[in-house]
C-alpha positions as a printed Julia matrix, in Angstrom:
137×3 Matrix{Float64}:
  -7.14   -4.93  -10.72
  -6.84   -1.25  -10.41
  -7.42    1.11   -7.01
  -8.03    3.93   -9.22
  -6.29    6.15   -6.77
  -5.12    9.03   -9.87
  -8.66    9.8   -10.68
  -8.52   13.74  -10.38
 -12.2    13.26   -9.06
 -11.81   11.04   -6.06
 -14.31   11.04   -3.77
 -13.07   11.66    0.29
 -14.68    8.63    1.56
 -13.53    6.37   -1.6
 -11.75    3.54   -0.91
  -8.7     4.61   -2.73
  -8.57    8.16   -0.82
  -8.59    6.0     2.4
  -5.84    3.44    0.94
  -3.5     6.51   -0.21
  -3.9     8.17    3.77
  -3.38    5.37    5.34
  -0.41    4.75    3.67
   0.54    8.37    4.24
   0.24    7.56    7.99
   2.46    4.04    8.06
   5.21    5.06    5.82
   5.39    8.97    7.48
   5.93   10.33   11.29
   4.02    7.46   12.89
   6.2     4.96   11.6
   9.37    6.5    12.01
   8.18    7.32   16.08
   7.64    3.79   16.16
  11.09    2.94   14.62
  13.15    5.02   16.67
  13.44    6.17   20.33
  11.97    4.32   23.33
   9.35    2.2    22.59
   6.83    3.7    24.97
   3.94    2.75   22.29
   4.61   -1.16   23.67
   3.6    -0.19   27.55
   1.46    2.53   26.25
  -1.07    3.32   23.58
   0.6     6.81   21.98
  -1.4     8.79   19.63
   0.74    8.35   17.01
   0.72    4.45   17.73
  -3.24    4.51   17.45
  -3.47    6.05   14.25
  -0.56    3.75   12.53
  -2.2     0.44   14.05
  -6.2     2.55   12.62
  -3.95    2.98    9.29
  -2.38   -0.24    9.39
  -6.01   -1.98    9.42
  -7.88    0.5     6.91
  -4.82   -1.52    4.78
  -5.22   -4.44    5.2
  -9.42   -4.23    5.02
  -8.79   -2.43    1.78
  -6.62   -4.7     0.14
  -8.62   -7.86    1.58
 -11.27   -6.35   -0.18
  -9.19   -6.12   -3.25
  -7.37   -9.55   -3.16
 -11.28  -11.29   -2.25
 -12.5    -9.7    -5.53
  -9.89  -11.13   -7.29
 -10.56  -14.4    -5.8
 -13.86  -14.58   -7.27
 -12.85  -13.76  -10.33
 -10.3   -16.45  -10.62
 -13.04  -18.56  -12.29
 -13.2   -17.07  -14.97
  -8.89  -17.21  -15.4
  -9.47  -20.99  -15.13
  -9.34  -21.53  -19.34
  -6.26  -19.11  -19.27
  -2.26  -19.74  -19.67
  -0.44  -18.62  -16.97
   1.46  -15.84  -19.47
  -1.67  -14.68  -19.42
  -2.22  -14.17  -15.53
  -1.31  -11.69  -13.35
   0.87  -11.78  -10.77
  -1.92  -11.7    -8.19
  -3.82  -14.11  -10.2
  -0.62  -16.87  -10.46
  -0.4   -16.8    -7.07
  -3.79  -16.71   -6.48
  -3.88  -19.91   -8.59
  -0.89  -21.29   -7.22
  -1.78  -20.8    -3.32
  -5.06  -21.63   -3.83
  -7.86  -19.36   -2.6
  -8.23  -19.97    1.01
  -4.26  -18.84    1.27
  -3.09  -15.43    3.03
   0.01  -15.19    0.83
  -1.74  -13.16   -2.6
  -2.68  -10.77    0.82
   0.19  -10.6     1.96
   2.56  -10.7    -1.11
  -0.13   -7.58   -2.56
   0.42   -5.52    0.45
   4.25   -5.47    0.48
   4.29   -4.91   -3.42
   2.13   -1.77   -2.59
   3.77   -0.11    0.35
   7.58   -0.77   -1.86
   6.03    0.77   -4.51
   4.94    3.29   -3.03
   7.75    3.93   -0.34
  10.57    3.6    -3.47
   8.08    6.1    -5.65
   8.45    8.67   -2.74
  12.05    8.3    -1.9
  13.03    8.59   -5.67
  11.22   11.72   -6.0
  12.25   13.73   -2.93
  15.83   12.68   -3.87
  15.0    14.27   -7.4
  13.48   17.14   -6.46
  16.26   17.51   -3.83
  18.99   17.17   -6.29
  17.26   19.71   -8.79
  16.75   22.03   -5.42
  20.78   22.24   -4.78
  21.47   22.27   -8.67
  19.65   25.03  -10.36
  22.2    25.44  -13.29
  21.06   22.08  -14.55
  17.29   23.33  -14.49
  17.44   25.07  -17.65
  18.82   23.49  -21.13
């Protein structure tokens, strides 16, 4: 199952536009406010705290949405080998479908990905930045 979030023509209120900023918002400022300094955001609702926990949710809804299609699909995988299941779908199968854990295990695949994506290319771009001799061949 795809989110389709490369297509150069996404539309702004597509559910893969929505997925891709609300990751922007847990993985960027918001989360690292939340991570460091005093915790005011436990005593008091910050801005910053509103719109990770409004990120945090568009998440999850979007991947529930996601994981539930899959769900129903899963009879259809029911005359298949497991080598030929996803990962989603063996667990899926394996949990059963009223389990949390394909939601849950889909969710922190997505944010690693996408956290270790990021990291690995500002750390490229960063070390072509401070070594322009190697630019060129």
């Amino acid at each position: 199952m795809r989110i389709n979030c490369l297509d150069k023509e996404l539309a702004d209120d597509s559910d893969a536009r929505k997925f891709v900023n609300a990751v922007k918002i847990v993985l960027g400022r918001e989360a690292n406010d939340i991570a460091s300094g005093i915790p005011y955001w436990k005593y008091i609702t910050t801005p910053g705290y509103k719109r990770f926990d409004n990120a945090s949710l568009e998440i999850f809804n979007i991947s529930k949405k996601f994981i539930d299609k899959a769900k129903e699909n899963m009879t259809e995988m029911d005359n298949k080998s497991d080598d030929d299941l996803s990962v989603l779908q063996k667990l899926i199968k394996r949990c059963g479908t009223e389990s949390q854990i394909p939601l849950v295990m889909a969710q922190d695949a997505i944010m690693a990905g996408v956290d270790t994506t990021g990291t690995t290319g500002a750390f490229l771009l960063l070390d072509l930045a401070r070594n322009p001799d190697k630019q060129n061949p």
